[in-house]
């Protein structure tokens, strides 16, 4: 099965990058038990029941080969998801209340008629980039910290915006004496990034990006870090 022509070349490259992170042995396929991690790596986290439905559909259509999913099959699944109500369900109106954004809607009914609840991370997953940046900057400003211009902001390379946001969400959690902020070597940038990812997870943000993603300022992966921190921050409301 070929990858869908409707997916842009840039998007295909991003999906290939995500696929490669899970297919670490470069076999060209992954097991169905790794599909959930693959969706997360592609910035498309889905509830468990939806992943199980996808596996069932692939099995019925004969697109699984010995229980393995190829890249083209994965790309076709992603294309299908983006053209269904799955994405629309999450793209709910964002209501600003007391400086904190809350995503409207907390559940969806599956094809089997079962009602499923969603975590904050799942609800944030399909919020648009501008909304995430706005929330991040509002939160940083309220804490008296610097803001970002977007997910390509050069300051992200030293991880300070991420560390500042973590500290804004959970005041006092970041030990700034452990961080170097000026004239950083590549190793020092990586150390900051490792600390940022570690602390994000420690406060309860389900971050799956790598420290290198921050150092290299990969916009899509940077966005997932801020989205996960937004989900964590929303729990304070």
XYZ file of N, CA and C in Angstrom:
711
model
N 0.843 -1.191 0.000
C 0.000 0.000 0.000
C 0.886 1.251 0.000
N 0.645 2.162 -0.957
C 1.453 3.377 -1.042
C 0.945 4.423 -0.068
N 1.852 5.337 0.309
C 1.452 6.437 1.179
C 0.472 7.329 0.438
N -0.523 7.889 1.100
C -1.534 8.711 0.440
C -0.936 9.955 -0.204
N -1.354 10.247 -1.436
C -0.826 11.394 -2.159
C -1.272 12.710 -1.525
N -2.365 12.665 -0.747
C -2.897 13.883 -0.162
C -2.016 14.427 0.959
N -1.113 13.631 1.491
C -0.217 14.094 2.547
C 0.974 14.794 1.913
N 1.274 16.002 2.388
C 2.369 16.781 1.818
C 3.711 16.105 2.080
N 4.706 16.506 1.282
C 6.039 15.933 1.443
C 6.612 16.252 2.812
N 6.377 17.498 3.285
C 6.877 17.890 4.606
C 6.269 17.030 5.697
N 4.966 16.773 5.571
C 4.297 15.960 6.583
C 4.787 14.516 6.534
N 5.026 14.025 5.331
C 5.545 12.664 5.195
C 6.901 12.532 5.865
N 7.736 13.555 5.714
C 9.064 13.520 6.334
C 8.944 13.516 7.848
N 7.987 14.297 8.365
C 7.778 14.331 9.816
C 7.290 12.977 10.316
N 6.410 12.340 9.545
C 5.917 11.017 9.922
C 7.039 9.979 9.850
N 7.914 10.116 8.840
C 9.046 9.184 8.727
C 9.983 9.333 9.917
N 10.174 10.578 10.350
C 11.035 10.826 11.505
C 10.456 10.186 12.757
N 9.137 10.321 12.923
C 8.473 9.706 14.076
C 8.568 8.186 13.995
N 8.349 7.644 12.786
C 8.396 6.190 12.593
C 9.775 5.654 12.928
N 10.814 6.394 12.523
C 12.193 5.958 12.765
C 12.526 5.923 14.247
N 11.878 6.792 15.032
C 12.136 6.806 16.476
C 11.627 5.530 17.145
N 10.588 4.944 16.569
C 10.031 3.710 17.137
C 10.667 2.486 16.476
N 10.883 2.574 15.176
C 11.524 1.476 14.431
C 13.040 1.619 14.555
N 13.545 1.459 15.762
C 14.954 1.725 16.052
C 15.900 0.785 15.317
N 15.419 -0.401 14.940
C 16.267 -1.359 14.235
C 16.164 -1.221 12.712
N 15.375 -0.217 12.267
C 15.206 0.055 10.833
C 14.722 -1.164 10.050
N 13.774 -1.898 10.636
C 13.225 -3.066 9.957
C 12.182 -2.676 8.908
N 11.692 -1.446 8.998
C 10.671 -1.006 8.059
C 9.262 -1.294 8.525
N 9.139 -1.805 9.742
C 7.815 -2.080 10.300
C 7.909 -2.076 11.824
N 6.754 -1.942 12.446
C 6.681 -1.987 13.912
C 5.580 -2.943 14.322
N 5.623 -3.381 15.567
C 4.573 -4.249 16.079
C 3.356 -3.434 16.479
N 2.206 -4.053 16.497
C 0.990 -3.343 16.885
C 1.069 -2.846 18.324
N 1.890 -3.517 19.148
C 2.036 -3.099 20.534
C 2.818 -1.791 20.643
N 3.474 -1.372 19.537
C 4.238 -0.131 19.525
C 3.470 1.010 18.864
N 2.271 0.716 18.383
C 1.510 1.703 17.622
C 1.137 2.916 18.471
N 0.807 2.684 19.730
C 0.439 3.797 20.610
C 1.614 4.761 20.767
N 2.827 4.210 20.971
C 4.020 5.050 21.086
C 4.299 5.793 19.785
N 4.001 5.155 18.662
C 4.235 5.784 17.367
C 3.319 6.996 17.177
N 2.062 6.869 17.548
C 1.151 8.005 17.441
C 1.623 9.165 18.320
N 2.135 8.851 19.493
C 2.647 9.898 20.370
C 3.854 10.583 19.753
N 4.755 9.793 19.168
C 5.951 10.354 18.545
C 5.588 11.243 17.363
N 4.446 10.946 16.725
C 3.983 11.731 15.584
C 3.111 12.900 16.021
N 3.093 13.197 17.323
C 2.277 14.278 17.870
C 0.793 14.058 17.582
N 0.368 12.804 17.673
C -1.030 12.468 17.469
C -1.458 11.447 18.523
N -1.299 11.805 19.804
C -1.651 10.837 20.850
C -3.137 10.509 20.824
N -3.442 9.237 20.921
C -4.828 8.779 20.876
C -5.145 7.949 22.109
N -6.415 7.967 22.531
C -6.807 7.097 23.644
C -6.652 5.635 23.243
N -6.423 4.790 24.237
C -6.157 3.387 23.981
C -7.219 2.688 23.161
N -8.481 2.985 23.417
C -9.547 2.290 22.699
C -9.492 2.610 21.206
N -9.086 3.861 20.858
C -9.012 4.244 19.447
C -7.885 3.493 18.736
N -6.759 3.305 19.435
C -5.651 2.546 18.856
C -6.083 1.103 18.619
N -6.825 0.540 19.587
C -7.306 -0.836 19.424
C -8.265 -0.951 18.230
N -9.106 0.071 18.028
C -10.025 0.058 16.889
C -9.253 0.108 15.576
N -8.168 0.908 15.552
C -7.345 1.006 14.346
C -6.720 -0.339 14.020
N -6.204 -1.020 15.044
C -5.591 -2.335 14.840
C -6.625 -3.328 14.307
N -7.836 -3.262 14.864
C -8.901 -4.152 14.399
C -9.234 -3.889 12.939
N -9.281 -2.594 12.567
C -9.590 -2.232 11.180
C -8.494 -2.711 10.227
N -7.223 -2.549 10.642
C -6.114 -3.005 9.803
C -6.150 -4.517 9.615
N -6.549 -5.210 10.683
C -6.646 -6.669 10.611
C -7.746 -7.084 9.646
N -8.891 -6.409 9.729
C -10.031 -6.746 8.862
C -9.729 -6.497 7.396
N -8.983 -5.421 7.106
C -8.684 -5.066 5.711
C -7.462 -5.790 5.167
N -6.817 -6.597 6.014
C -5.663 -7.361 5.566
C -4.397 -6.544 5.401
N -4.346 -5.372 6.051
C -3.178 -4.497 5.921
C -2.087 -4.788 6.943
N -2.346 -5.724 7.846
C -1.309 -6.125 8.783
C -0.553 -7.326 8.213
N 0.749 -7.310 8.341
C 1.568 -8.412 7.841
C 2.271 -9.070 9.025
N 1.745 -10.228 9.412
C 2.297 -10.930 10.585
C 2.280 -10.031 11.819
N 1.223 -9.255 11.944
C 1.087 -8.386 13.113
C 1.969 -7.153 13.069
N 2.517 -6.826 11.894
C 3.419 -5.686 11.758
C 2.750 -4.575 10.945
N 3.113 -3.332 11.263
C 2.595 -2.165 10.554
C 3.752 -1.488 9.823
N 3.610 -1.298 8.509
C 4.655 -0.627 7.737
C 4.433 0.886 7.780
N 5.426 1.637 7.311
C 5.303 3.093 7.309
C 4.131 3.553 6.446
N 3.981 2.992 5.248
C 2.903 3.417 4.358
C 1.532 3.176 4.972
N 1.391 2.060 5.677
C 0.121 1.776 6.342
C -0.140 2.796 7.442
N 0.924 3.132 8.179
C 0.804 4.132 9.231
C 0.413 5.482 8.635
N 1.054 5.875 7.530
C 0.754 7.160 6.887
C -0.696 7.212 6.429
N -1.194 6.102 5.908
C -2.596 6.047 5.481
C -3.550 6.173 6.658
N -3.190 5.561 7.789
C -4.018 5.665 8.988
C -4.066 7.115 9.462
N -2.904 7.779 9.476
C -2.846 9.180 9.900
C -3.712 10.049 9.001
N -3.619 9.831 7.698
C -4.440 10.599 6.760
C -5.921 10.390 7.046
N -6.283 9.129 7.311
C -7.683 8.844 7.610
C -8.155 9.522 8.881
N -7.293 9.534 9.890
C -7.648 10.160 11.155
C -7.891 11.652 10.985
N -7.068 12.284 10.180
C -7.163 13.734 10.028
C -8.388 14.157 9.234
N -9.023 13.208 8.577
C -10.211 13.546 7.802
C -11.489 13.046 8.465
N -11.388 12.653 9.736
C -12.557 12.164 10.457
C -12.890 13.053 11.639
N -13.904 12.650 12.371
C -14.333 13.420 13.529
C -13.376 13.325 14.699
N -12.373 12.425 14.626
C -11.437 12.292 15.743
C -10.764 13.618 16.024
N -10.194 14.222 14.970
C -9.515 15.494 15.159
C -10.504 16.589 15.518
N -11.666 16.585 14.856
C -12.655 17.636 15.102
C -13.121 17.634 16.550
N -13.206 16.444 17.144
C -13.654 16.351 18.526
C -12.742 17.138 19.449
N -11.430 17.076 19.170
C -10.474 17.739 20.039
C -10.332 19.224 19.730
N -10.682 19.619 18.503
C -10.530 21.023 18.130
C -11.753 21.800 18.610
N -12.000 21.751 19.891
C -13.123 22.456 20.482
C -12.742 23.897 20.750
N -13.794 24.692 21.004
C -13.536 26.097 21.300
C -12.695 26.226 22.557
N -11.764 27.177 22.550
C -10.907 27.426 23.692
C -11.488 28.615 24.454
N -11.883 28.367 25.682
C -12.499 29.407 26.489
C -11.504 29.982 27.474
N -11.264 31.285 27.377
C -10.316 31.914 28.280
C -11.046 32.311 29.565
N -10.526 31.828 30.680
C -11.147 32.112 31.966
C -10.063 32.325 33.002
N -10.017 33.503 33.568
C -9.045 33.835 34.604
C -7.616 33.565 34.138
N -7.356 33.854 32.852
C -5.993 33.728 32.345
C -5.570 32.314 32.016
N -6.430 31.322 32.231
C -6.099 29.925 31.947
C -7.056 29.414 30.882
N -6.530 28.698 29.878
C -7.375 28.168 28.823
C -7.842 26.767 29.175
N -9.137 26.532 28.960
C -9.692 25.198 29.197
C -10.283 24.688 27.904
N -10.065 23.439 27.579
C -10.581 22.870 26.348
C -11.974 22.324 26.601
N -12.929 22.785 25.797
C -14.302 22.327 25.968
C -14.423 20.888 25.515
N -15.190 20.104 26.225
C -15.411 18.709 25.847
C -14.466 17.778 26.568
N -15.016 16.729 27.189
C -14.163 15.814 27.940
C -14.333 14.366 27.541
N -15.263 14.075 26.628
C -15.441 12.678 26.274
C -15.954 12.531 24.852
N -15.863 11.313 24.363
C -16.343 11.004 23.010
C -16.952 9.622 23.038
N -17.959 9.397 22.181
C -18.582 8.086 22.122
C -17.985 7.305 20.967
N -17.504 6.107 21.236
C -16.884 5.291 20.199
C -17.962 4.643 19.344
N -17.504 3.974 18.281
C -18.446 3.319 17.378
C -19.234 2.227 18.075
N -18.703 1.745 19.194
C -19.406 0.679 19.915
C -20.421 1.235 20.899
N -20.482 2.578 20.992
C -21.449 3.206 21.887
C -20.925 3.431 23.283
N -19.652 3.119 23.508
C -19.053 3.297 24.831
C -18.566 4.728 25.010
N -18.837 5.302 26.172
C -18.378 6.659 26.453
C -16.961 6.605 27.006
N -16.047 7.418 26.447
C -14.653 7.404 26.862
C -14.236 8.772 27.361
N -13.584 8.818 28.492
C -13.066 10.072 29.026
C -11.664 10.292 28.510
N -11.264 11.572 28.437
C -9.947 11.923 27.938
C -9.140 12.652 28.989
N -7.844 12.402 28.973
C -6.940 13.118 29.865
C -6.732 14.517 29.324
N -6.151 15.402 30.155
C -5.851 16.747 29.687
C -4.894 16.691 28.499
N -3.912 15.764 28.524
C -2.964 15.661 27.428
C -3.674 15.347 26.122
N -4.666 14.455 26.183
C -5.387 14.087 24.976
C -6.230 15.242 24.472
N -6.805 16.037 25.396
C -7.619 17.166 24.978
C -6.782 18.264 24.351
N -5.556 18.433 24.805
C -4.677 19.477 24.274
C -4.073 19.065 22.940
N -4.063 17.756 22.659
C -3.318 17.228 21.517
C -3.612 17.930 20.195
N -4.861 18.346 19.981
C -5.219 18.932 18.704
C -5.487 20.428 18.784
N -5.119 21.069 19.888
C -5.255 22.511 20.000
C -4.250 23.154 19.058
N -4.644 24.259 18.396
C -3.728 24.834 17.411
C -2.526 25.495 18.063
N -1.469 25.659 17.272
C -0.191 26.159 17.776
C -0.304 27.527 18.432
N -1.058 28.441 17.801
C -1.172 29.797 18.334
C -1.766 29.804 19.737
N -2.717 28.916 19.969
C -3.345 28.844 21.287
C -2.345 28.391 22.345
N -1.518 27.415 21.977
C -0.505 26.923 22.917
C 0.498 28.026 23.227
N 0.983 28.728 22.187
C 1.944 29.814 22.396
C 1.338 30.897 23.287
N 0.078 31.227 23.041
C -0.590 32.250 23.852
C -0.667 31.832 25.309
N -1.049 30.564 25.530
C -1.134 30.079 26.911
C 0.235 30.090 27.576
N 1.241 29.633 26.856
C 2.610 29.606 27.393
C 3.046 31.011 27.781
N 2.853 31.965 26.877
C 3.295 33.333 27.155
C 2.497 33.987 28.273
N 1.197 33.723 28.334
C 0.386 34.248 29.443
C 0.908 33.721 30.776
N 1.202 32.418 30.805
C 1.674 31.783 32.039
C 3.047 32.326 32.437
N 3.939 32.477 31.456
C 5.277 33.010 31.732
C 5.204 34.462 32.198
N 4.347 35.251 31.553
C 4.212 36.661 31.930
C 3.684 36.813 33.343
N 2.689 36.011 33.693
C 2.119 36.064 35.038
C 3.163 35.715 36.096
N 4.147 34.919 35.701
C 5.201 34.513 36.638
C 6.409 35.451 36.577
N 6.299 36.510 35.756
C 7.385 37.473 35.653
C 8.580 36.957 34.871
N 8.320 36.054 33.922
C 9.410 35.470 33.137
C 9.295 35.877 31.676
N 10.370 35.650 30.921
C 10.392 36.011 29.510
C 9.478 35.140 28.672
N 9.095 35.629 27.489
C 8.172 34.902 26.619
C 8.896 34.393 25.372
N 8.158 33.667 24.543
C 8.719 33.132 23.298
C 7.945 33.689 22.112
N 8.588 33.729 20.954
C 7.920 34.204 19.741
C 7.183 33.071 19.041
N 7.557 31.852 19.370
C 6.951 30.688 18.742
C 7.821 29.476 18.987
N 7.525 28.386 18.304
C 8.251 27.142 18.544
C 9.613 27.087 17.843
N 9.949 28.158 17.107
C 11.260 28.239 16.469
C 12.155 29.248 17.193
N 11.674 29.780 18.301
C 12.430 30.790 19.055
C 13.809 30.255 19.423
N 14.840 31.020 19.091
C 16.208 30.582 19.338
C 16.533 30.331 20.793
N 15.816 31.011 21.704
C 16.096 30.840 23.133
C 15.765 29.437 23.620
N 14.975 28.707 22.844
C 14.591 27.348 23.235
C 15.798 26.419 23.223
N 16.823 26.778 22.442
C 18.017 25.936 22.332
C 18.721 25.737 23.664
N 18.588 26.715 24.589
C 19.207 26.538 25.912
C 18.193 26.074 26.959
N 16.960 25.814 26.497
C 15.876 25.240 27.324
C 15.316 26.187 28.383
N 15.756 27.433 28.411
C 15.275 28.339 29.452
C 13.763 28.574 29.412
N 13.139 28.760 28.231
C 11.683 28.948 28.230
C 10.943 27.753 28.832
N 11.457 26.546 28.560
C 10.821 25.335 29.095
C 11.003 25.287 30.614
N 12.206 25.549 31.068
C 12.491 25.537 32.508
C 11.684 26.613 33.229
N 11.590 27.799 32.619
C 10.808 28.884 33.225
C 9.325 28.513 33.312
N 8.822 27.853 32.271
C 7.413 27.464 32.278
C 7.151 26.414 33.352
N 8.061 25.467 33.495
C 7.922 24.453 34.550
C 7.868 25.129 35.916
N 8.754 26.100 36.118
C 8.794 26.806 37.394
C 7.548 27.671 37.598
N 6.987 28.169 36.506
C 5.756 28.962 36.597
C 4.577 28.069 36.978
N 4.567 26.848 36.441
C 3.493 25.899 36.748
C 3.619 25.384 38.175
N 4.840 25.072 38.564
C 5.094 24.592 39.930
C 6.234 25.419 40.520
N 5.898 26.563 41.107
C 6.911 27.488 41.630
C 7.910 26.821 42.578
N 9.191 27.126 42.355
C 10.229 26.603 43.223
C 10.748 25.237 42.815
N 10.212 24.691 41.724
C 10.620 23.336 41.321
C 11.963 23.325 40.603
N 12.321 24.437 39.971
C 13.571 24.501 39.208
C 14.697 25.100 40.043
N 15.815 24.409 40.048
C 17.011 24.918 40.723
C 17.854 25.672 39.693
N 17.688 26.986 39.698
C 18.370 27.793 38.693
C 19.883 27.819 38.891
N 20.335 27.445 40.080
C 21.784 27.403 40.303
C 22.451 26.260 39.538
N 21.647 25.328 39.048
C 22.189 24.206 38.283
C 22.236 24.498 36.786
N 21.722 25.662 36.388
C 21.563 25.968 34.964
C 22.549 27.043 34.523
N 23.179 26.814 33.387
C 24.026 27.839 32.785
C 23.240 28.485 31.653
N 23.254 29.822 31.576
C 22.404 30.515 30.603
C 23.176 31.329 29.568
N 24.466 31.539 29.767
C 25.222 32.356 28.824
C 26.446 31.605 28.296
N 26.761 31.884 27.023
C 27.942 31.286 26.382
C 27.981 29.768 26.569
N 26.884 29.142 26.239
C 26.779 27.692 26.442
C 27.485 26.902 25.347
N 28.149 25.834 25.743
C 28.669 24.870 24.785
C 27.518 23.940 24.407
N 27.711 23.140 23.378
C 26.679 22.191 22.977
C 26.377 21.204 24.104
N 27.412 20.823 24.836
C 27.216 19.899 25.955
C 26.391 20.540 27.056
N 26.631 21.822 27.324
C 25.875 22.521 28.370
C 24.420 22.723 27.944
N 24.209 22.970 26.657
C 22.827 23.067 26.161
C 22.101 21.741 26.355
N 22.802 20.657 26.055
C 22.200 19.335 26.197
C 21.907 19.032 27.663
N 22.809 19.442 28.554
C 22.573 19.228 29.987
C 21.337 19.993 30.456
N 21.175 21.232 29.987
C 19.980 22.009 30.322
C 18.725 21.300 29.818
N 18.816 20.798 28.582
C 17.662 20.135 27.976
C 17.293 18.860 28.734
N 18.302 18.101 29.136
C 18.041 16.882 29.913
C 17.356 17.234 31.234
N 17.814 18.299 31.848
C 17.222 18.731 33.118
C 15.774 19.174 32.896
N 15.542 19.904 31.792
C 14.189 20.382 31.492
C 13.226 19.228 31.259
N 13.636 18.260 30.450
C 12.773 17.107 30.171
C 12.514 16.316 31.446
N 13.562 16.130 32.239
C 13.437 15.391 33.493
C 12.468 16.076 34.446
N 12.592 17.389 34.578
C 11.730 18.131 35.504
C 10.295 18.206 34.990
N 10.128 18.297 33.673
C 8.773 18.305 33.108
C 8.045 17.014 33.485
N 8.749 15.903 33.352
C 8.146 14.615 33.714
C 7.928 14.515 35.219
N 8.846 15.096 35.970
C 8.748 15.017 37.431
C 7.507 15.730 37.958
N 7.110 16.838 37.302
C 5.919 17.558 37.778
C 4.641 16.970 37.194
N 4.789 15.923 36.361
C 3.598 15.225 35.865
C 3.242 15.464 34.421
N 4.097 16.171 33.672
C 3.836 16.367 32.250
C 4.309 15.139 31.480
N 3.466 14.618 30.611
C 3.803 13.389 29.889
C 4.603 13.710 28.628
N 5.802 14.199 28.831
C 6.679 14.602 27.735
C 7.390 13.388 27.151
N 7.362 13.251 25.837
C 8.051 12.135 25.191
C 9.110 12.620 24.203
N 9.306 13.939 24.094
C 10.358 14.484 23.230
C 11.719 14.184 23.840
N 12.750 14.285 23.037
C 14.110 14.044 23.492
C 14.813 15.364 23.795
N 15.826 15.349 24.669
C 16.578 16.571 24.950
C 17.140 17.201 23.678
N 17.575 16.367 22.737
C 18.120 16.864 21.474
C 17.098 17.670 20.679
N 15.811 17.354 20.854
C 14.770 18.092 20.146
C 14.730 19.555 20.584
N 15.020 19.794 21.860
C 15.067 21.170 22.364
C 16.328 21.868 21.877
N 17.457 21.204 22.003
C 18.735 21.808 21.601
C 18.715 22.180 20.122
N 18.135 21.323 19.300
C 18.090 21.567 17.856
C 16.878 22.402 17.459
N 16.048 22.748 18.443
C 14.829 23.551 18.232
C 14.001 22.985 17.077
N 13.592 21.726 17.213
C 12.712 21.108 16.230
C 11.277 21.534 16.542
N 10.689 22.412 15.729
C 9.396 23.028 16.046
C 8.291 22.065 16.458
N 8.128 20.983 15.705
C 7.039 20.047 16.013
C 7.235 19.389 17.375
N 8.463 18.978 17.655
C 8.723 18.331 18.931
C 8.705 19.335 20.077
N 9.189 20.557 19.806
C 9.124 21.623 20.820
C 7.663 21.886 21.178
N 6.812 21.906 20.149
C 5.385 22.129 20.385
C 4.801 21.070 21.309
N 5.231 19.795 21.129
C 4.681 18.745 21.982
C 5.087 18.946 23.442
N 6.301 19.476 23.657
C 6.747 19.734 25.029
C 5.858 20.789 25.678
N 5.639 21.888 24.957
C 4.812 22.957 25.510
C 3.345 22.518 25.657
N 2.877 21.686 24.716
C 1.500 21.197 24.801
C 1.313 20.326 26.043
N 2.292 19.462 26.315
C 2.209 18.609 27.502
C 2.284 19.434 28.781
N 3.104 20.474 28.774
C 3.190 21.346 29.949
C 1.900 22.159 30.109
N 1.303 22.535 28.974
C 0.009 23.231 29.035
C -1.040 22.326 29.674
N -1.036 21.056 29.261
C -1.987 20.097 29.836
C -1.783 19.975 31.337
N -0.526 19.926 31.748
C -0.209 19.855 33.181
C -0.652 21.133 33.888
N -0.387 22.274 33.277
C -0.754 23.549 33.889
C -2.248 23.738 34.023
N -3.004 23.192 33.063
C -4.454 23.310 33.092
C -5.061 22.600 34.292
N -4.338 21.624 34.827
C -4.860 20.879 35.990
C -4.881 21.725 37.253
N -4.229 22.902 37.178
C -4.242 23.789 38.350
C -5.556 24.511 38.509
N -6.351 24.565 37.393
C -7.601 25.330 37.434
C -8.625 24.693 38.359
